[in-house]
């Protein structure tokens, strides 16, 4: 019964972390973006893990990274 309660707290913490990372992205990119893509957020917070994810997805299938993952990461 407490699973939705804890899931809500995890989602709330992720929202605050995303907002904090968005504050970091804007000065690095020039501050002209109103909505920051998930790729830029991930690259700002942990660029090494983004590169590892790219390499692992390309090892499975190169089509997983370029149209699929980049399409999802281009969303805000």
PDB file of N, CA and C in Angstrom:
ATOM      1  N   UNK A   1       0.817  -1.189   0.000  1.00  0.00           N
ATOM      2  CA  UNK A   1       0.000   0.000   0.000  1.00  0.00           C
ATOM      3  C   UNK A   1       0.865   1.258   0.000  1.00  0.00           C
ATOM      4  N   UNK A   2       2.069   1.161   0.489  1.00  0.00           N
ATOM      5  CA  UNK A   2       2.938   2.327   0.531  1.00  0.00           C
ATOM      6  C   UNK A   2       3.779   2.480  -0.729  1.00  0.00           C
ATOM      7  N   UNK A   3       3.663   1.549  -1.674  1.00  0.00           N
ATOM      8  CA  UNK A   3       4.450   1.624  -2.899  1.00  0.00           C
ATOM      9  C   UNK A   3       4.121   2.902  -3.684  1.00  0.00           C
ATOM     10  N   UNK A   4       2.851   3.254  -3.904  1.00  0.00           N
ATOM     11  CA  UNK A   4       2.572   4.513  -4.614  1.00  0.00           C
ATOM     12  C   UNK A   4       3.091   5.742  -3.856  1.00  0.00           C
ATOM     13  N   UNK A   5       3.061   5.683  -2.546  1.00  0.00           N
ATOM     14  CA  UNK A   5       3.567   6.788  -1.729  1.00  0.00           C
ATOM     15  C   UNK A   5       5.054   7.003  -1.976  1.00  0.00           C
ATOM     16  N   UNK A   6       5.830   5.928  -1.910  1.00  0.00           N
ATOM     17  CA  UNK A   6       7.270   6.043  -2.135  1.00  0.00           C
ATOM     18  C   UNK A   6       7.585   6.369  -3.592  1.00  0.00           C
ATOM     19  N   UNK A   7       6.802   5.830  -4.508  1.00  0.00           N
ATOM     20  CA  UNK A   7       6.989   6.151  -5.920  1.00  0.00           C
ATOM     21  C   UNK A   7       6.756   7.643  -6.160  1.00  0.00           C
ATOM     22  N   UNK A   8       5.789   8.214  -5.487  1.00  0.00           N
ATOM     23  CA  UNK A   8       5.542   9.653  -5.597  1.00  0.00           C
ATOM     24  C   UNK A   8       6.717  10.474  -5.096  1.00  0.00           C
ATOM     25  N   UNK A   9       7.320  10.039  -4.008  1.00  0.00           N
ATOM     26  CA  UNK A   9       8.490  10.752  -3.489  1.00  0.00           C
ATOM     27  C   UNK A   9       9.682  10.643  -4.448  1.00  0.00           C
ATOM     28  N   UNK A  10       9.833   9.488  -5.078  1.00  0.00           N
ATOM     29  CA  UNK A  10      10.920   9.318  -6.047  1.00  0.00           C
ATOM     30  C   UNK A  10      10.694  10.229  -7.252  1.00  0.00           C
ATOM     31  N   UNK A  11       9.473  10.297  -7.724  1.00  0.00           N
ATOM     32  CA  UNK A  11       9.159  11.171  -8.859  1.00  0.00           C
ATOM     33  C   UNK A  11       9.363  12.635  -8.473  1.00  0.00           C
ATOM     34  N   UNK A  12       8.986  13.011  -7.276  1.00  0.00           N
ATOM     35  CA  UNK A  12       9.182  14.379  -6.811  1.00  0.00           C
ATOM     36  C   UNK A  12      10.668  14.717  -6.715  1.00  0.00           C
ATOM     37  N   UNK A  13      11.466  13.794  -6.185  1.00  0.00           N
ATOM     38  CA  UNK A  13      12.909  14.018  -6.106  1.00  0.00           C
ATOM     39  C   UNK A  13      13.528  14.121  -7.494  1.00  0.00           C
ATOM     40  N   UNK A  14      13.061  13.305  -8.433  1.00  0.00           N
ATOM     41  CA  UNK A  14      13.566  13.382  -9.814  1.00  0.00           C
ATOM     42  C   UNK A  14      13.201  14.712 -10.457  1.00  0.00           C
ATOM     43  N   UNK A  15      12.034  15.232 -10.145  1.00  0.00           N
ATOM     44  CA  UNK A  15      11.633  16.535 -10.687  1.00  0.00           C
ATOM     45  C   UNK A  15      12.527  17.644 -10.145  1.00  0.00           C
ATOM     46  N   UNK A  16      12.829  17.610  -8.864  1.00  0.00           N
ATOM     47  CA  UNK A  16      13.724  18.617  -8.296  1.00  0.00           C
ATOM     48  C   UNK A  16      15.141  18.495  -8.850  1.00  0.00           C
ATOM     49  N   UNK A  17      15.614  17.276  -9.030  1.00  0.00           N
ATOM     50  CA  UNK A  17      16.950  17.077  -9.604  1.00  0.00           C
ATOM     51  C   UNK A  17      17.000  17.561 -11.044  1.00  0.00           C
ATOM     52  N   UNK A  18      15.943  17.311 -11.786  1.00  0.00           N
ATOM     53  CA  UNK A  18      15.877  17.776 -13.172  1.00  0.00           C
ATOM     54  C   UNK A  18      15.853  19.297 -13.237  1.00  0.00           C
ATOM     55  N   UNK A  19      15.127  19.922 -12.352  1.00  0.00           N
ATOM     56  CA  UNK A  19      15.087  21.387 -12.323  1.00  0.00           C
ATOM     57  C   UNK A  19      16.447  21.968 -11.955  1.00  0.00           C
ATOM     58  N   UNK A  20      17.136  21.334 -11.034  1.00  0.00           N
ATOM     59  CA  UNK A  20      18.468  21.813 -10.657  1.00  0.00           C
ATOM     60  C   UNK A  20      19.448  21.653 -11.816  1.00  0.00           C
ATOM     61  N   UNK A  21      19.362  20.546 -12.534  1.00  0.00           N
ATOM     62  CA  UNK A  21      20.249  20.345 -13.681  1.00  0.00           C
ATOM     63  C   UNK A  21      19.919  21.323 -14.797  1.00  0.00           C
ATOM     64  N   UNK A  22      18.660  21.666 -14.942  1.00  0.00           N
ATOM     65  CA  UNK A  22      18.258  22.628 -15.970  1.00  0.00           C
ATOM     66  C   UNK A  22      18.851  24.006 -15.689  1.00  0.00           C
ATOM     67  N   UNK A  23      18.986  24.349 -14.431  1.00  0.00           N
ATOM     68  CA  UNK A  23      19.615  25.620 -14.070  1.00  0.00           C
ATOM     69  C   UNK A  23      21.082  25.612 -14.464  1.00  0.00           C
ATOM     70  N   UNK A  24      21.724  24.448 -14.397  1.00  0.00           N
ATOM     71  CA  UNK A  24      23.131  24.337 -14.783  1.00  0.00           C
ATOM     72  C   UNK A  24      23.313  24.393 -16.299  1.00  0.00           C
ATOM     73  N   UNK A  25      22.358  23.878 -17.053  1.00  0.00           N
ATOM     74  CA  UNK A  25      22.488  23.812 -18.509  1.00  0.00           C
ATOM     75  C   UNK A  25      22.393  25.186 -19.133  1.00  0.00           C
ATOM     76  N   UNK A  26      21.505  26.010 -18.656  1.00  0.00           N
ATOM     77  CA  UNK A  26      21.250  27.302 -19.303  1.00  0.00           C
ATOM     78  C   UNK A  26      22.483  28.201 -19.366  1.00  0.00           C
ATOM     79  N   UNK A  27      23.273  28.348 -18.309  1.00  0.00           N
ATOM     80  CA  UNK A  27      24.480  29.178 -18.462  1.00  0.00           C
ATOM     81  C   UNK A  27      25.520  28.560 -19.393  1.00  0.00           C
ATOM     82  N   UNK A  28      25.593  27.231 -19.444  1.00  0.00           N
ATOM     83  CA  UNK A  28      26.576  26.586 -20.298  1.00  0.00           C
ATOM     84  C   UNK A  28      26.227  26.701 -21.777  1.00  0.00           C
ATOM     85  N   UNK A  29      24.954  26.713 -22.100  1.00  0.00           N
ATOM     86  CA  UNK A  29      24.503  26.777 -23.484  1.00  0.00           C
ATOM     87  C   UNK A  29      24.229  28.209 -23.948  1.00  0.00           C
ATOM     88  N   UNK A  30      24.399  29.195 -23.115  1.00  0.00           N
ATOM     89  CA  UNK A  30      24.151  30.568 -23.505  1.00  0.00           C
ATOM     90  C   UNK A  30      22.850  31.132 -22.963  1.00  0.00           C
ATOM     91  N   UNK A  31      22.030  30.302 -22.382  1.00  0.00           N
ATOM     92  CA  UNK A  31      20.821  30.769 -21.739  1.00  0.00           C
ATOM     93  C   UNK A  31      19.689  31.133 -22.681  1.00  0.00           C
ATOM     94  N   UNK A  32      19.773  30.756 -23.963  1.00  0.00           N
ATOM     95  CA  UNK A  32      18.738  31.140 -24.903  1.00  0.00           C
ATOM     96  C   UNK A  32      17.621  30.114 -25.011  1.00  0.00           C
ATOM     97  N   UNK A  33      17.793  28.939 -24.418  1.00  0.00           N
ATOM     98  CA  UNK A  33      16.785  27.892 -24.534  1.00  0.00           C
ATOM     99  C   UNK A  33      15.739  28.038 -23.441  1.00  0.00           C
ATOM    100  N   UNK A  34      14.482  27.951 -23.857  1.00  0.00           N
ATOM    101  CA  UNK A  34      13.404  27.976 -22.884  1.00  0.00           C
ATOM    102  C   UNK A  34      13.162  26.574 -22.327  1.00  0.00           C
ATOM    103  N   UNK A  35      13.152  25.584 -23.212  1.00  0.00           N
ATOM    104  CA  UNK A  35      12.961  24.193 -22.820  1.00  0.00           C
ATOM    105  C   UNK A  35      14.246  23.439 -23.136  1.00  0.00           C
ATOM    106  N   UNK A  36      14.774  22.747 -22.169  1.00  0.00           N
ATOM    107  CA  UNK A  36      16.053  22.049 -22.323  1.00  0.00           C
ATOM    108  C   UNK A  36      15.779  20.578 -22.623  1.00  0.00           C
ATOM    109  N   UNK A  37      16.367  20.029 -23.695  1.00  0.00           N
ATOM    110  CA  UNK A  37      16.182  18.605 -23.991  1.00  0.00           C
ATOM    111  C   UNK A  37      16.841  17.717 -22.936  1.00  0.00           C
ATOM    112  N   UNK A  38      16.341  16.501 -22.818  1.00  0.00           N
ATOM    113  CA  UNK A  38      16.870  15.552 -21.834  1.00  0.00           C
ATOM    114  C   UNK A  38      18.325  15.208 -22.126  1.00  0.00           C
ATOM    115  N   UNK A  39      18.710  15.216 -23.388  1.00  0.00           N
ATOM    116  CA  UNK A  39      20.106  14.921 -23.754  1.00  0.00           C
ATOM    117  C   UNK A  39      21.044  15.939 -23.123  1.00  0.00           C
ATOM    118  N   UNK A  40      20.702  17.223 -23.191  1.00  0.00           N
ATOM    119  CA  UNK A  40      21.544  18.261 -22.599  1.00  0.00           C
ATOM    120  C   UNK A  40      21.599  18.151 -21.079  1.00  0.00           C
ATOM    121  N   UNK A  41      20.463  17.797 -20.462  1.00  0.00           N
ATOM    122  CA  UNK A  41      20.454  17.606 -19.012  1.00  0.00           C
ATOM    123  C   UNK A  41      21.369  16.458 -18.611  1.00  0.00           C
ATOM    124  N   UNK A  42      21.251  15.346 -19.308  1.00  0.00           N
ATOM    125  CA  UNK A  42      22.057  14.174 -18.990  1.00  0.00           C
ATOM    126  C   UNK A  42      23.529  14.467 -19.223  1.00  0.00           C
ATOM    127  N   UNK A  43      23.844  15.179 -20.307  1.00  0.00           N
ATOM    128  CA  UNK A  43      25.238  15.496 -20.605  1.00  0.00           C
ATOM    129  C   UNK A  43      25.829  16.441 -19.561  1.00  0.00           C
ATOM    130  N   UNK A  44      25.022  17.342 -19.028  1.00  0.00           N
ATOM    131  CA  UNK A  44      25.502  18.266 -18.010  1.00  0.00           C
ATOM    132  C   UNK A  44      25.753  17.552 -16.683  1.00  0.00           C
ATOM    133  N   UNK A  45      24.849  16.675 -16.303  1.00  0.00           N
ATOM    134  CA  UNK A  45      24.947  16.005 -15.002  1.00  0.00           C
ATOM    135  C   UNK A  45      26.006  14.904 -15.017  1.00  0.00           C
ATOM    136  N   UNK A  46      25.993  14.049 -16.032  1.00  0.00           N
ATOM    137  CA  UNK A  46      26.909  12.899 -16.065  1.00  0.00           C
ATOM    138  C   UNK A  46      27.289  12.577 -17.507  1.00  0.00           C
ATOM    139  N   UNK A  47      28.256  13.298 -18.071  1.00  0.00           N
ATOM    140  CA  UNK A  47      28.607  13.049 -19.473  1.00  0.00           C
ATOM    141  C   UNK A  47      29.213  11.671 -19.713  1.00  0.00           C
ATOM    142  N   UNK A  48      29.897  11.136 -18.730  1.00  0.00           N
ATOM    143  CA  UNK A  48      30.490   9.814 -18.889  1.00  0.00           C
ATOM    144  C   UNK A  48      29.454   8.718 -19.033  1.00  0.00           C
ATOM    145  N   UNK A  49      28.397   8.794 -18.244  1.00  0.00           N
ATOM    146  CA  UNK A  49      27.372   7.756 -18.323  1.00  0.00           C
ATOM    147  C   UNK A  49      26.575   7.869 -19.622  1.00  0.00           C
ATOM    148  N   UNK A  50      26.450   9.072 -20.167  1.00  0.00           N
ATOM    149  CA  UNK A  50      25.785   9.233 -21.455  1.00  0.00           C
ATOM    150  C   UNK A  50      26.599   8.559 -22.552  1.00  0.00           C
ATOM    151  N   UNK A  51      27.901   8.719 -22.508  1.00  0.00           N
ATOM    152  CA  UNK A  51      28.771   8.085 -23.489  1.00  0.00           C
ATOM    153  C   UNK A  51      28.743   6.569 -23.358  1.00  0.00           C
ATOM    154  N   UNK A  52      28.729   6.070 -22.134  1.00  0.00           N
ATOM    155  CA  UNK A  52      28.660   4.628 -21.911  1.00  0.00           C
ATOM    156  C   UNK A  52      27.331   4.075 -22.432  1.00  0.00           C
ATOM    157  N   UNK A  53      26.242   4.788 -22.193  1.00  0.00           N
ATOM    158  CA  UNK A  53      24.945   4.346 -22.689  1.00  0.00           C
ATOM    159  C   UNK A  53      24.931   4.319 -24.215  1.00  0.00           C
ATOM    160  N   UNK A  54      25.536   5.321 -24.826  1.00  0.00           N
ATOM    161  CA  UNK A  54      25.595   5.365 -26.287  1.00  0.00           C
ATOM    162  C   UNK A  54      26.378   4.174 -26.829  1.00  0.00           C
ATOM    163  N   UNK A  55      27.525   3.892 -26.232  1.00  0.00           N
ATOM    164  CA  UNK A  55      28.353   2.779 -26.704  1.00  0.00           C
ATOM    165  C   UNK A  55      27.630   1.450 -26.521  1.00  0.00           C
ATOM    166  N   UNK A  56      26.990   1.258 -25.391  1.00  0.00           N
ATOM    167  CA  UNK A  56      26.284  -0.005 -25.138  1.00  0.00           C
ATOM    168  C   UNK A  56      25.111  -0.193 -26.085  1.00  0.00           C
ATOM    169  N   UNK A  57      24.351   0.882 -26.341  1.00  0.00           N
ATOM    170  CA  UNK A  57      23.234   0.761 -27.268  1.00  0.00           C
ATOM    171  C   UNK A  57      23.703   0.510 -28.693  1.00  0.00           C
ATOM    172  N   UNK A  58      24.797   1.145 -29.087  1.00  0.00           N
ATOM    173  CA  UNK A  58      25.316   0.924 -30.429  1.00  0.00           C
ATOM    174  C   UNK A  58      25.902  -0.475 -30.579  1.00  0.00           C
ATOM    175  N   UNK A  59      26.402  -1.071 -29.499  1.00  0.00           N
ATOM    176  CA  UNK A  59      26.888  -2.443 -29.570  1.00  0.00           C
ATOM    177  C   UNK A  59      25.740  -3.428 -29.762  1.00  0.00           C
ATOM    178  N   UNK A  60      24.597  -3.145 -29.173  1.00  0.00           N
ATOM    179  CA  UNK A  60      23.433  -4.007 -29.353  1.00  0.00           C
ATOM    180  C   UNK A  60      22.918  -3.878 -30.786  1.00  0.00           C
ATOM    181  N   UNK A  61      22.635  -2.647 -31.186  1.00  0.00           N
ATOM    182  CA  UNK A  61      22.163  -2.370 -32.540  1.00  0.00           C
ATOM    183  C   UNK A  61      22.358  -0.879 -32.797  1.00  0.00           C
ATOM    184  N   UNK A  62      23.064  -0.492 -33.850  1.00  0.00           N
ATOM    185  CA  UNK A  62      23.309   0.936 -34.107  1.00  0.00           C
ATOM    186  C   UNK A  62      22.026   1.754 -34.285  1.00  0.00           C
ATOM    187  N   UNK A  63      20.961   1.112 -34.712  1.00  0.00           N
ATOM    188  CA  UNK A  63      19.706   1.829 -34.896  1.00  0.00           C
ATOM    189  C   UNK A  63      19.040   2.172 -33.564  1.00  0.00           C
ATOM    190  N   UNK A  64      19.460   1.541 -32.479  1.00  0.00           N
ATOM    191  CA  UNK A  64      18.879   1.870 -31.172  1.00  0.00           C
ATOM    192  C   UNK A  64      19.297   3.257 -30.700  1.00  0.00           C
ATOM    193  N   UNK A  65      20.510   3.670 -31.036  1.00  0.00           N
ATOM    194  CA  UNK A  65      20.971   4.975 -30.553  1.00  0.00           C
ATOM    195  C   UNK A  65      20.421   6.113 -31.398  1.00  0.00           C
ATOM    196  N   UNK A  66      20.687   6.064 -32.711  1.00  0.00           N
ATOM    197  CA  UNK A  66      20.398   7.243 -33.522  1.00  0.00           C
ATOM    198  C   UNK A  66      18.918   7.557 -33.639  1.00  0.00           C
ATOM    199  N   UNK A  67      18.063   6.731 -34.182  1.00  0.00           N
ATOM    200  CA  UNK A  67      16.680   7.205 -34.248  1.00  0.00           C
ATOM    201  C   UNK A  67      15.899   7.046 -32.942  1.00  0.00           C
ATOM    202  N   UNK A  68      16.176   5.977 -32.185  1.00  0.00           N
ATOM    203  CA  UNK A  68      15.342   5.688 -31.015  1.00  0.00           C
ATOM    204  C   UNK A  68      15.748   6.515 -29.791  1.00  0.00           C
ATOM    205  N   UNK A  69      16.975   6.333 -29.322  1.00  0.00           N
ATOM    206  CA  UNK A  69      17.410   6.993 -28.096  1.00  0.00           C
ATOM    207  C   UNK A  69      17.519   8.507 -28.276  1.00  0.00           C
ATOM    208  N   UNK A  70      18.085   8.941 -29.384  1.00  0.00           N
ATOM    209  CA  UNK A  70      18.182  10.383 -29.596  1.00  0.00           C
ATOM    210  C   UNK A  70      16.817  11.027 -29.779  1.00  0.00           C
ATOM    211  N   UNK A  71      15.893  10.284 -30.346  1.00  0.00           N
ATOM    212  CA  UNK A  71      14.526  10.798 -30.464  1.00  0.00           C
ATOM    213  C   UNK A  71      13.883  11.001 -29.107  1.00  0.00           C
ATOM    214  N   UNK A  72      14.109  10.056 -28.197  1.00  0.00           N
ATOM    215  CA  UNK A  72      13.563  10.184 -26.840  1.00  0.00           C
ATOM    216  C   UNK A  72      14.299  11.275 -26.045  1.00  0.00           C
ATOM    217  N   UNK A  73      15.610  11.370 -26.240  1.00  0.00           N
ATOM    218  CA  UNK A  73      16.381  12.355 -25.484  1.00  0.00           C
ATOM    219  C   UNK A  73      16.217  13.778 -26.014  1.00  0.00           C
ATOM    220  N   UNK A  74      15.659  13.935 -27.179  1.00  0.00           N
ATOM    221  CA  UNK A  74      15.416  15.286 -27.690  1.00  0.00           C
ATOM    222  C   UNK A  74      14.172  15.907 -27.061  1.00  0.00           C
ATOM    223  N   UNK A  75      13.378  15.089 -26.394  1.00  0.00           N
ATOM    224  CA  UNK A  75      12.188  15.593 -25.711  1.00  0.00           C
ATOM    225  C   UNK A  75      12.583  16.321 -24.431  1.00  0.00           C
ATOM    226  N   UNK A  76      11.787  17.294 -24.010  1.00  0.00           N
ATOM    227  CA  UNK A  76      12.107  18.009 -22.755  1.00  0.00           C
ATOM    228  C   UNK A  76      11.835  17.156 -21.536  1.00  0.00           C
TER     229      UNK A  76
END
